[in-house]
XYZ file of C-alpha atoms in Angstrom:
687
model
C -7.823 -107.803 -36.430
C -10.242 -110.328 -34.928
C -13.271 -111.130 -36.987
C -16.568 -109.824 -35.631
C -18.915 -112.762 -35.234
C -22.672 -112.187 -35.505
C -24.404 -115.535 -35.485
C -21.446 -117.137 -37.279
C -20.884 -114.213 -39.667
C -17.639 -112.314 -40.105
C -16.525 -108.859 -41.152
C -17.060 -107.773 -44.745
C -13.902 -108.797 -46.624
C -13.172 -105.232 -47.742
C -13.386 -103.928 -44.191
C -10.679 -106.250 -42.893
C -8.258 -105.225 -45.619
C -9.009 -101.540 -45.149
C -8.554 -101.779 -41.391
C -5.223 -103.529 -41.842
C -4.078 -100.732 -44.152
C -5.282 -98.161 -41.639
C -3.344 -99.751 -38.763
C -0.186 -99.710 -40.860
C -0.695 -96.035 -41.699
C -1.754 -94.617 -38.337
C 1.772 -94.036 -37.084
C 3.199 -92.570 -40.266
C 4.030 -88.874 -40.203
C 5.595 -87.233 -43.256
C 9.278 -86.451 -42.779
C 8.822 -82.748 -43.526
C 6.188 -82.358 -40.823
C 8.335 -84.237 -38.307
C 11.308 -82.037 -39.184
C 9.321 -78.820 -38.715
C 7.937 -80.081 -35.416
C 11.434 -81.012 -34.243
C 12.787 -77.570 -35.165
C 9.944 -75.847 -33.307
C 10.595 -77.981 -30.228
C 14.291 -77.090 -30.410
C 13.317 -73.418 -30.651
C 11.065 -73.898 -27.616
C 14.054 -75.239 -25.643
C 16.109 -72.196 -26.640
C 13.310 -69.835 -25.568
C 12.863 -71.699 -22.275
C 16.604 -71.468 -21.601
C 17.663 -68.036 -22.907
C 14.588 -65.810 -22.591
C 16.547 -63.384 -20.371
C 18.683 -62.610 -23.423
C 15.961 -62.473 -26.074
C 14.696 -58.986 -27.005
C 11.030 -59.955 -27.001
C 11.055 -61.593 -23.558
C 13.816 -59.899 -21.557
C 11.496 -57.093 -20.408
C 8.905 -59.600 -19.193
C 11.614 -61.598 -17.393
C 12.755 -58.453 -15.602
C 9.222 -57.663 -14.469
C 8.723 -61.242 -13.262
C 12.001 -61.136 -11.345
C 11.053 -57.782 -9.814
C 7.769 -59.261 -8.588
C 9.653 -62.150 -6.993
C 12.148 -59.765 -5.391
C 9.342 -57.637 -3.985
C 7.589 -60.701 -2.572
C 10.809 -61.977 -0.981
C 11.541 -58.571 0.555
C 8.004 -58.313 1.938
C 8.382 -61.789 3.402
C 11.403 -60.757 5.486
C 11.235 -57.046 6.480
C 14.431 -55.743 8.051
C 15.147 -53.474 10.986
C 17.682 -50.680 10.559
C 21.133 -52.181 10.057
C 23.432 -51.291 13.032
C 26.615 -52.189 11.153
C 26.575 -49.641 8.336
C 26.364 -45.850 8.312
C 25.882 -43.706 5.205
C 27.493 -40.269 5.264
C 26.172 -38.385 2.283
C 26.474 -35.224 0.277
C 23.027 -33.652 -0.104
C 21.729 -30.704 -2.137
C 22.073 -28.676 1.089
C 25.767 -29.607 1.186
C 26.237 -28.386 -2.364
C 24.521 -25.134 -1.521
C 26.644 -24.594 1.620
C 29.953 -25.369 -0.106
C 29.065 -23.606 -3.338
C 30.246 -26.625 -5.346
C 28.107 -28.923 -7.456
C 30.602 -31.025 -9.407
C 33.170 -32.131 -8.438
C 31.964 -32.362 -4.849
C 33.752 -30.220 -2.323
C 36.818 -32.050 -1.013
C 37.571 -29.734 1.919
C 34.445 -30.903 3.746
C 35.378 -34.485 2.850
C 38.835 -34.029 4.379
C 37.430 -32.602 7.620
C 34.758 -35.317 7.854
C 37.349 -38.069 7.311
C 39.581 -36.671 10.067
C 36.670 -36.565 12.522
C 35.388 -40.017 11.542
C 38.874 -41.426 12.023
C 38.828 -40.206 15.632
C 35.400 -41.767 16.259
C 36.790 -45.279 15.687
C 34.764 -46.419 12.680
C 35.393 -50.041 11.728
C 36.184 -49.131 8.119
C 35.522 -46.347 5.657
C 34.496 -46.669 2.021
C 34.498 -43.580 -0.211
C 32.269 -43.722 -3.293
C 33.746 -40.528 -4.783
C 36.279 -40.431 -7.614
C 39.170 -38.045 -6.970
C 39.925 -37.799 -10.679
C 39.945 -34.045 -11.309
C 42.271 -31.404 -9.820
C 40.819 -29.162 -7.087
C 42.397 -26.562 -4.773
C 41.630 -28.748 -1.714
C 43.526 -31.778 -3.022
C 46.588 -31.257 -0.810
C 44.482 -31.123 2.367
C 42.555 -34.216 1.331
C 45.754 -36.080 0.443
C 47.238 -35.257 3.847
C 44.114 -36.451 5.631
C 44.092 -39.702 3.682
C 47.757 -40.377 4.514
C 46.983 -39.835 8.205
C 43.976 -42.191 8.341
C 44.271 -44.941 10.936
C 40.947 -46.484 9.967
C 41.087 -48.944 7.047
C 39.856 -46.872 4.140
C 38.866 -47.846 0.616
C 38.804 -45.097 -1.976
C 36.872 -45.262 -5.242
C 38.744 -46.351 -8.354
C 37.577 -46.621 -11.978
C 39.225 -47.609 -15.229
C 38.946 -45.965 -18.622
C 39.081 -49.435 -20.163
C 35.891 -50.506 -18.368
C 33.966 -47.253 -17.906
C 34.127 -46.019 -21.478
C 33.240 -42.368 -22.024
C 32.623 -41.837 -18.295
C 36.354 -42.155 -17.579
C 38.949 -40.483 -19.749
C 42.610 -41.624 -19.767
C 43.767 -38.379 -18.133
C 41.305 -38.944 -15.286
C 42.617 -42.435 -14.721
C 46.170 -41.044 -14.790
C 45.307 -38.681 -11.913
C 43.764 -41.563 -9.962
C 46.854 -43.700 -10.492
C 49.092 -40.819 -9.372
C 46.967 -40.296 -6.235
C 47.253 -43.932 -5.193
C 51.001 -43.886 -5.806
C 51.210 -40.969 -3.380
C 49.092 -42.892 -0.840
C 51.238 -45.996 -1.038
C 52.143 -47.148 2.464
C 49.021 -45.583 4.022
C 45.856 -47.384 5.109
C 44.009 -46.107 2.055
C 43.608 -48.588 -0.794
C 41.714 -48.508 -4.092
C 38.368 -50.258 -4.578
C 36.283 -50.621 -7.697
C 32.902 -48.883 -7.584
C 31.719 -50.092 -10.979
C 27.985 -50.955 -11.050
C 26.126 -52.567 -13.947
C 22.528 -51.525 -14.514
C 20.111 -53.262 -16.836
C 18.588 -51.478 -19.794
C 15.856 -49.968 -17.597
C 18.509 -48.487 -15.225
C 17.577 -51.018 -12.575
C 20.345 -52.594 -10.517
C 19.525 -56.271 -10.079
C 22.868 -58.067 -10.158
C 26.327 -57.852 -8.749
C 28.709 -56.428 -11.330
C 31.474 -58.430 -12.924
C 34.850 -57.294 -11.609
C 37.634 -57.663 -14.214
C 40.932 -58.974 -12.927
C 42.759 -55.761 -13.811
C 40.584 -53.769 -11.364
C 41.062 -53.599 -7.589
C 38.546 -55.425 -5.349
C 34.920 -54.387 -5.451
C 34.098 -51.847 -2.702
C 31.489 -53.958 -0.769
C 33.722 -56.995 -0.967
C 36.721 -55.007 0.257
C 34.775 -53.503 3.174
C 33.479 -56.957 4.159
C 37.070 -58.120 4.628
C 37.376 -60.651 1.821
C 39.121 -58.581 -0.782
C 41.165 -61.556 -1.917
C 38.201 -63.949 -2.197
C 36.266 -64.978 -5.232
C 33.778 -62.411 -6.457
C 30.085 -63.239 -6.163
C 28.131 -63.393 -9.423
C 24.445 -63.285 -8.588
C 21.482 -61.067 -7.715
C 21.295 -58.294 -5.145
C 18.917 -59.006 -2.273
C 17.316 -55.713 -1.343
C 15.492 -55.465 1.969
C 12.216 -53.797 2.927
C 12.345 -51.646 6.064
C 10.158 -53.001 8.834
C 9.382 -49.419 9.849
C 8.495 -47.021 6.997
C 9.959 -44.152 9.021
C 13.371 -45.831 9.419
C 15.211 -46.872 6.282
C 17.359 -49.982 6.312
C 20.541 -47.880 6.518
C 21.026 -44.840 8.735
C 21.965 -41.901 6.512
C 23.459 -38.639 7.888
C 24.618 -35.536 5.995
C 28.365 -35.113 5.716
C 27.936 -31.573 7.044
C 27.411 -32.999 10.558
C 30.900 -34.505 10.511
C 32.694 -31.458 9.188
C 33.031 -29.922 12.682
C 34.613 -31.804 15.635
C 31.832 -30.752 18.021
C 28.902 -32.072 15.967
C 30.877 -35.129 14.930
C 31.619 -36.011 18.573
C 27.893 -35.926 19.331
C 27.427 -38.689 16.775
C 30.120 -40.959 18.165
C 27.642 -43.742 19.012
C 26.391 -43.803 15.420
C 29.945 -44.208 14.095
C 31.801 -46.416 16.561
C 32.291 -49.928 15.230
C 30.334 -49.296 12.030
C 31.417 -49.435 8.437
C 31.008 -45.915 7.065
C 30.186 -45.349 3.415
C 30.706 -41.837 2.079
C 29.142 -40.652 -1.171
C 26.359 -38.649 -2.733
C 22.605 -38.732 -2.190
C 21.759 -36.247 -4.898
C 18.609 -36.150 -7.029
C 20.362 -35.729 -10.362
C 23.315 -38.096 -10.361
C 24.381 -41.649 -9.547
C 20.861 -42.927 -8.868
C 19.455 -46.317 -9.771
C 16.095 -48.038 -9.795
C 15.640 -51.136 -7.639
C 13.415 -54.095 -8.581
C 11.075 -53.271 -5.706
C 11.062 -49.563 -6.477
C 9.858 -50.223 -10.021
C 6.699 -51.899 -8.718
C 5.885 -50.076 -5.484
C 3.411 -47.185 -5.629
C 5.035 -44.167 -3.949
C 1.593 -42.710 -3.175
C 0.855 -45.468 -0.652
C 2.344 -46.072 2.782
C 3.608 -49.432 1.631
C 5.090 -47.988 -1.531
C 7.024 -45.369 0.412
C 8.965 -48.181 2.057
C 10.561 -48.689 -1.345
C 11.762 -45.467 -2.890
C 11.459 -45.066 -6.638
C 15.250 -44.910 -6.920
C 18.216 -44.926 -4.576
C 21.768 -43.549 -4.744
C 24.590 -45.797 -5.858
C 26.047 -45.494 -2.355
C 23.007 -47.336 -0.948
C 23.373 -50.023 -3.589
C 26.927 -50.582 -2.324
C 25.611 -50.660 1.253
C 22.989 -53.262 0.299
C 25.584 -55.529 -1.267
C 27.874 -55.043 1.730
C 25.078 -56.077 4.106
C 24.343 -59.052 1.874
C 27.971 -60.159 2.208
C 27.981 -59.645 5.962
C 24.758 -61.675 6.288
C 26.019 -64.324 3.846
C 22.682 -63.967 2.035
C 24.206 -65.064 -1.248
C 21.571 -66.942 -3.304
C 22.735 -70.200 -4.809
C 22.975 -69.948 -8.606
C 20.743 -72.310 -10.555
C 23.641 -73.203 -12.804
C 23.722 -73.730 -16.547
C 23.086 -77.482 -16.307
C 20.064 -76.927 -14.078
C 18.622 -74.328 -16.442
C 19.105 -76.640 -19.423
C 17.440 -79.509 -17.576
C 14.471 -77.346 -16.585
C 14.132 -76.065 -20.155
C 13.982 -79.621 -21.518
C 11.446 -80.677 -18.878
C 9.224 -77.684 -19.624
C 9.240 -78.393 -23.357
C 8.574 -82.095 -22.778
C 5.646 -81.169 -20.529
C 4.169 -78.967 -23.255
C 4.617 -81.650 -25.910
C 3.176 -84.473 -23.817
C 0.245 -82.321 -22.688
C -0.651 -81.691 -26.323
C -0.669 -85.429 -26.966
C -3.021 -86.257 -24.094
C -6.399 -87.639 -25.084
C -8.405 -87.088 -21.919
C -11.633 -85.473 -20.872
C -11.675 -81.654 -20.918
C -11.906 -81.358 -17.148
C -8.928 -83.695 -16.711
C -6.972 -81.649 -19.232
C -8.011 -78.510 -17.349
C -6.653 -79.944 -14.100
C -3.367 -80.863 -15.801
C -3.038 -77.440 -17.391
C -3.862 -75.760 -14.090
C -1.211 -77.838 -12.329
C 1.419 -76.982 -14.924
C 0.594 -73.271 -14.804
C 0.733 -73.382 -11.006
C 4.170 -74.973 -11.283
C 5.393 -72.235 -13.640
C 4.102 -69.495 -11.344
C 4.878 -70.969 -7.924
C 8.269 -72.584 -8.552
C 10.239 -69.336 -9.162
C 8.748 -67.807 -5.999
C 9.531 -70.948 -4.021
C 13.112 -71.016 -5.282
C 13.508 -67.320 -4.474
C 12.304 -67.880 -0.908
C 14.553 -70.876 -0.198
C 17.692 -69.015 -1.255
C 18.091 -69.927 -4.932
C 19.133 -67.114 -7.233
C 16.331 -66.615 -9.779
C 17.993 -63.675 -11.542
C 18.671 -65.820 -14.626
C 15.730 -68.166 -14.128
C 13.640 -67.886 -17.324
C 10.197 -68.016 -15.711
C 8.509 -66.249 -18.629
C 10.601 -68.310 -21.033
C 9.238 -71.466 -19.436
C 5.694 -70.425 -20.244
C 6.643 -69.294 -23.751
C 8.640 -72.469 -24.406
C 5.843 -74.649 -23.045
C 3.290 -72.833 -25.192
C 5.449 -73.140 -28.315
C 6.005 -76.844 -27.660
C 2.310 -77.354 -26.979
C 1.230 -75.603 -30.171
C 3.841 -77.339 -32.324
C 2.910 -80.758 -30.969
C -0.792 -79.977 -31.088
C -0.464 -79.066 -34.766
C 1.367 -82.324 -35.450
C -1.213 -84.310 -33.478
C -4.053 -82.613 -35.334
C -2.417 -83.407 -38.654
C -1.991 -87.024 -37.596
C -5.572 -87.116 -36.342
C -6.711 -85.830 -39.713
C -4.911 -88.725 -41.376
C -6.498 -91.097 -38.894
C -9.926 -89.727 -39.691
C -9.316 -90.296 -43.389
C -8.247 -93.875 -42.692
C -11.335 -94.383 -40.523
C -13.618 -92.993 -43.188
C -12.092 -95.220 -45.861
C -12.027 -98.381 -43.726
C -15.114 -98.109 -41.553
C -17.296 -95.311 -42.881
C -19.396 -97.612 -45.041
C -20.284 -99.932 -42.186
C -20.434 -97.966 -38.942
C -21.579 -94.530 -37.767
C -18.853 -91.910 -37.687
C -18.643 -91.591 -33.893
C -18.348 -95.362 -33.512
C -15.651 -95.368 -36.189
C -13.709 -92.731 -34.216
C -13.903 -94.873 -31.074
C -12.725 -97.946 -32.985
C -9.850 -95.923 -34.428
C -8.634 -95.144 -30.916
C -9.065 -98.798 -29.903
C -9.384 -101.110 -32.940
C -10.158 -104.113 -30.726
C -13.579 -102.603 -30.032
C -14.608 -103.722 -33.516
C -14.933 -107.223 -32.108
C -17.615 -106.070 -29.623
C -20.628 -108.413 -29.868
C -22.960 -106.964 -27.259
C -23.146 -105.655 -23.700
C -25.842 -104.437 -21.354
C -25.842 -100.682 -20.768
C -28.167 -98.051 -19.340
C -28.884 -95.621 -22.166
C -31.099 -92.722 -23.175
C -32.984 -93.509 -26.396
C -34.483 -90.783 -28.610
C -36.926 -91.358 -31.477
C -38.246 -88.699 -33.865
C -40.818 -88.743 -36.636
C -41.960 -86.112 -39.107
C -45.749 -86.053 -39.203
C -47.309 -86.371 -42.671
C -44.064 -86.420 -44.634
C -45.005 -89.537 -46.597
C -48.150 -87.855 -47.931
C -46.208 -84.674 -48.605
C -43.568 -86.546 -50.605
C -46.285 -87.807 -52.943
C -47.231 -84.211 -53.782
C -43.652 -83.033 -54.457
C -41.335 -83.730 -57.341
C -38.428 -86.100 -56.471
C -35.878 -83.307 -56.977
C -37.724 -81.315 -54.302
C -38.021 -84.110 -51.745
C -34.306 -84.954 -51.353
C -33.009 -81.394 -50.663
C -35.870 -80.728 -48.270
C -35.394 -83.953 -46.300
C -31.601 -83.635 -46.277
C -31.750 -80.087 -44.946
C -34.133 -81.194 -42.211
C -32.073 -84.241 -41.251
C -28.836 -82.240 -41.347
C -30.187 -79.802 -38.803
C -31.597 -82.510 -36.537
C -28.429 -84.617 -36.687
C -26.226 -81.621 -35.978
C -28.182 -81.073 -32.762
C -27.699 -84.702 -31.697
C -23.976 -84.614 -32.395
C -23.479 -81.249 -30.738
C -25.002 -82.661 -27.557
C -22.806 -85.763 -27.657
C -25.374 -88.254 -28.928
C -24.811 -91.232 -31.191
C -26.968 -91.369 -34.311
C -28.133 -94.956 -34.446
C -30.092 -94.999 -37.675
C -32.416 -93.204 -40.089
C -35.795 -94.676 -40.954
C -37.059 -92.489 -43.747
C -37.597 -89.096 -42.144
C -37.195 -90.526 -38.614
C -34.037 -90.466 -36.501
C -32.977 -92.830 -33.728
C -30.246 -91.547 -31.393
C -28.552 -92.829 -28.238
C -26.735 -91.412 -25.228
C -24.678 -93.689 -23.026
C -23.279 -95.918 -25.775
C -20.673 -96.557 -26.934
C -19.336 -94.008 -24.434
C -21.190 -93.117 -21.245
C -20.903 -89.672 -19.659
C -22.089 -88.465 -16.299
C -24.248 -85.799 -17.941
C -25.836 -87.960 -20.650
C -29.307 -87.249 -19.246
C -28.768 -83.517 -19.459
C -27.375 -83.857 -22.975
C -30.355 -85.907 -24.159
C -32.910 -83.532 -22.611
C -31.201 -80.467 -24.074
C -31.023 -82.124 -27.486
C -34.737 -82.860 -27.289
C -35.549 -79.238 -26.429
C -33.451 -77.953 -29.293
C -34.854 -80.473 -31.812
C -38.434 -79.503 -30.996
C -37.574 -75.822 -31.447
C -35.628 -76.474 -34.646
C -38.388 -78.552 -36.215
C -41.013 -75.951 -35.274
C -39.074 -73.182 -36.992
C -37.664 -75.180 -39.914
C -40.645 -74.944 -42.231
C -40.961 -71.188 -41.739
C -37.501 -70.390 -43.110
C -36.432 -69.830 -46.709
C -37.684 -72.192 -49.407
C -39.290 -74.470 -46.828
C -41.940 -71.860 -46.011
C -43.954 -72.775 -49.119
C -43.902 -76.498 -48.296
C -45.162 -76.372 -44.682
C -43.749 -79.528 -43.161
C -45.767 -81.310 -40.516
C -44.956 -81.335 -36.843
C -41.954 -83.309 -35.593
C -42.671 -85.681 -32.712
C -39.891 -86.678 -30.278
C -39.813 -89.388 -27.621
C -37.085 -89.980 -25.009
C -36.787 -92.810 -22.481
C -34.101 -94.187 -20.151
C -33.389 -97.825 -19.393
C -31.206 -100.827 -20.036
C -30.483 -102.151 -23.510
C -28.153 -104.569 -25.240
C -25.764 -102.517 -27.379
C -23.248 -103.788 -29.870
C -22.708 -104.817 -33.476
C -25.656 -106.658 -34.955
C -26.233 -107.718 -38.543
C -25.544 -110.360 -41.157
C -22.548 -111.866 -42.847
C -21.652 -108.884 -45.036
C -23.341 -105.999 -43.242
C -23.651 -105.114 -39.587
C -24.666 -102.102 -37.526
C -23.858 -100.800 -34.074
C -27.255 -100.391 -32.417
C -29.265 -100.982 -29.247
C -31.938 -103.570 -28.578
C -34.347 -103.738 -25.681
C -37.430 -102.408 -23.987
C -36.003 -98.898 -23.687
C -35.985 -98.616 -27.480
C -39.582 -99.792 -27.747
C -40.718 -97.413 -25.021
C -38.987 -94.431 -26.649
C -40.657 -95.300 -29.959
C -44.057 -95.551 -28.249
C -43.481 -92.196 -26.552
C -42.763 -90.612 -29.921
C -46.000 -92.086 -31.275
C -47.961 -91.008 -28.172
C -47.376 -87.362 -29.042
C -50.064 -87.654 -31.693
C -52.735 -88.727 -29.217
C -51.643 -86.312 -26.481
C -51.346 -83.387 -28.943
C -47.747 -82.774 -27.803
C -44.540 -82.174 -29.754
C -42.302 -84.207 -27.490
C -42.558 -86.594 -24.545
C -39.847 -87.625 -22.125
C -40.362 -90.196 -19.421
C -39.941 -89.171 -15.793
C -37.247 -91.842 -15.542
C -35.189 -89.957 -18.127
C -36.129 -86.451 -16.974
C -35.074 -86.962 -13.372
C -31.536 -87.683 -14.626
C -31.362 -84.466 -16.640
C -31.653 -81.751 -13.956
C -33.721 -79.744 -16.462
C -36.655 -77.563 -15.439
C -37.813 -76.710 -18.983
C -40.496 -79.433 -19.056
C -44.088 -79.582 -17.862
C -46.072 -82.655 -16.726
C -48.445 -84.460 -19.053
C -49.673 -87.021 -16.518
C -49.381 -90.794 -16.580
C -50.199 -92.858 -19.593
C -50.164 -96.515 -20.533
C -48.356 -96.848 -23.835
C -49.797 -99.065 -26.523
C -48.888 -102.695 -25.983
C -47.753 -102.114 -22.380
C -49.518 -102.630 -19.063
C -47.473 -100.433 -16.702
C -48.314 -96.718 -16.713
C -45.465 -94.257 -17.277
C -45.196 -90.617 -16.178
C -44.480 -88.283 -19.110
C -43.386 -84.668 -19.479
C -43.434 -82.279 -22.430
C -40.802 -79.679 -23.429
C -42.186 -76.250 -22.543
C -39.259 -73.773 -22.532
C -41.515 -70.952 -23.768
C -43.911 -71.336 -20.850
C -42.873 -69.170 -17.879
C -41.192 -71.113 -15.110
C -43.799 -69.972 -12.575
C -46.583 -71.447 -14.695
C -44.676 -74.701 -15.226
C -44.166 -74.994 -11.493
C -47.801 -74.164 -10.770
C -48.922 -76.802 -13.273
C -46.661 -79.450 -11.711
C -47.816 -78.600 -8.187
C -51.489 -78.610 -9.158
C -51.170 -81.968 -10.913
C -49.355 -83.487 -7.926
C -52.062 -82.199 -5.589
C -54.874 -83.437 -7.808
C -53.211 -86.811 -8.262
C -53.075 -87.118 -4.473
C -56.840 -86.511 -4.266
C -57.095 -82.723 -3.870
C -59.941 -81.850 -6.249
C -59.571 -78.136 -5.536
C -56.384 -78.224 -7.586
C -58.650 -78.310 -10.649
C -59.242 -74.602 -10.112
C -55.557 -73.912 -10.687
C -55.509 -76.205 -13.690
C -58.533 -74.500 -15.272
C -56.990 -71.098 -14.610
C -53.895 -72.199 -16.505
C -55.903 -73.518 -19.450
C -57.770 -70.223 -19.561
C -54.448 -68.404 -19.749
C -53.345 -70.604 -22.676
C -56.523 -71.153 -24.733
C -54.565 -72.156 -27.865
C -52.449 -74.757 -26.071
C -54.096 -77.984 -27.232
C -51.743 -80.252 -25.268
C -52.484 -78.415 -22.014
C -56.230 -78.366 -22.662
C -56.253 -82.102 -23.367
C -54.101 -82.809 -20.303
C -56.617 -81.157 -17.973
C -59.469 -82.904 -19.789
C -57.774 -86.285 -19.242
C -57.283 -85.584 -15.555
C -60.951 -84.786 -15.089
C -61.974 -87.788 -17.112
C -59.675 -90.286 -15.358
C -59.763 -88.864 -11.850
C -57.036 -88.656 -9.152
C -54.352 -91.344 -9.129
C -55.430 -92.754 -12.487
C -53.785 -92.838 -15.887
C -54.751 -92.442 -19.527
C -54.525 -95.526 -21.706
C -53.231 -95.277 -25.275
C -54.544 -97.971 -27.591
C -52.737 -97.153 -30.839
C -49.021 -97.360 -31.560
C-alpha cells in the first residue's frame, strides 16, 4: 500500500499494518460456506435442467408450454385440411344402432365397403375389435375385401395395463391372423397423456408393437419414430374446424355415401368415436382458451383421440417436426442460466444498471422459449420455468455468499480504517484500496453546515450525564438523515455537523439529495425537543446552511492523523449561510446556486444578502414545506416583480405577511425588501 503523503507525512504505522492484514483477508471465504454455496449452485443446475420432472415445477412447466403452443398456433392459423377426413361415431349413432359399447360393427362394415368404393387414399380405424359381437363375421369379410390400404387399431396388454386384458389381446391376435394376406394391417393407437390428461407429446412406440397409426397412414411405417411435441393448429375460420368430420351414419348407405364422394376421394380417412364420455383428451390450447369467447371456441376444451391422431398425421405430412433441443443443449443452457444468476449477484453497479441487467435477463427467459417455438425448435422439454427457478436459486445463494464476504470486508475496514476515516470513505477505500493515496482533487460539491442554537449555554445548566445522551440522540438522528440521503459526514464540531454531497462519489441527483436532507433535518430538529425526555430540556433551534461550488477534497492532516475533508470557498459560504439564519430569523438557508440543481419546490425566497466577510450578494431560499405551494409561488412571483421595480407587488407581500402573522422570517423578509428597495440586497455584518 502506498504511503499517503500530506506535507511529507505518512500513514499512521498501525493503519498500514491493518490494511495489509485486510488485503490478505478480503478473499478468504470459510470452506463450509463455499461448500454450501457450491451445493446450492449444483442444485440450481439440476432445477434448471430437470424442472419438467420435478413435482413442484412440472405443473408450471406445462402451463408455460401451453402458453407457447397457443401463441404458436395463433401465429399460423390453418385452413381446413383437404387431405384428411374424420368419419365418426356420435351419440346419435349410438342411439340409432342401440349400442353404446362396444360400438356397432355392422354400421362399420357397411361404411368401410362404401368408403372402399369411393377411392380413399387410405383408411385408419381407431376402434379395437377386441370383444366378440354378432356382426364380427360381416366385418371380417368386409376387411378381407378391402382394396384400400387399411390400418386397424391394435393394443397390447403389456403396454396398456388394466385397459387391455390378455383375452382381449388374444382376440386381436386371432383377428389379424385371419386377415393375413389382406390389405388390412395392425397399427398401434397408444396415446400418452400427461397427468392433467393433456396430450402434448408423441407417444413412445415399443418395438414389440406395430407401427403407430399416424406414422403408418403417412407411409413411413418402417421409419424411425418421432419423439417430440404435437403441433396443434388453430382453425382460421371458427366455423370450420381444421379437419372435416362427418358422422359414420352418412356412409352406411350407398346412396348417401356416393353423394360424399368428393369429400372422400384421395383423402386419408380416419374412423373412430367422437363421443362425450370416452377417449377424449385436453389439448395445450384448449386448457387456456375461454370457451365463452369467439376466439376460445376455435379451441375446444377437449377433443377425441381420433382428432389427436389426425393432428399427428397432418404434422407428419407437413414435416412440421420440431427439432429437439437435445440433452447437451439443455445442460449447456442450464449451466449458462446458473452462471448468469451467480454473476449477477456479484455485480457491484448502480441500482438502475442492475435493473437494466435484470430486465434483460428476465426478457431472455421469457422471450427465448417463444422464439425457439416459433423457429421450429421443440420446447416440450425446455425448462423455461426451471431456468427462472435455477437463476433465482443461484442468485440467492451467491448473494448470500457475497453478503457474508462483504460483512467480513466491513469488519476488516472497521478495524483497519475506522479510527482514521469516515465510514463511507472507508467503504470506498475497501473497494479500491489505492484511493487511500488520494492527496486532493478539485470537485463541485454541495456543502451543508448545521449548528444547534444555545447548546453551549444549555450544557452549562445540565449535569454531564445528561448532556452526552441528549447530544448523541440529536446527532444520531441528524446523521441518519445525511446518510439516508447519500451524504458524506465530514466532521462534528461540538453540536454542529458538516456534510458533503459529490465527494468522494458524485451522483447525478446530489443536489436533490442535499435539498431533501436539509428539509428533513429542519423538520427533525424542530420536533426533536418535543419528544420523550427531551421535552423538559427544550433545545434551541437548529440552523442549516447549504451551498454549491468547487472545493479541494482529499486527505488532509498531519504525520499521524489525517482526515478526508473539503477545503474552499464553498465551505466558507455554507458556514456563513448557516450563521445567517440567526439574523434572517430562518431555520435554514440554501443558495440559489444549490437550489436550482435540486429540482425541489419546497423552498421559498428570502431575497439576496451579502454574507459577512464577502462582497458579492447571494440569493437565498428557506425550507417551507408546510407553506402551501400556491403561497410559495405567490411569494416568489411577488418578490421577482418587486425586485424588477414593480412596487405594487408589495400589496401581495403584505397580504402574505397578514396571512402568516407569526412567521418572523417572512415578516422580516418583507421588511428588508421595503427597507432596501427593488434590486438591492441586505448586508450581513456578523458571522
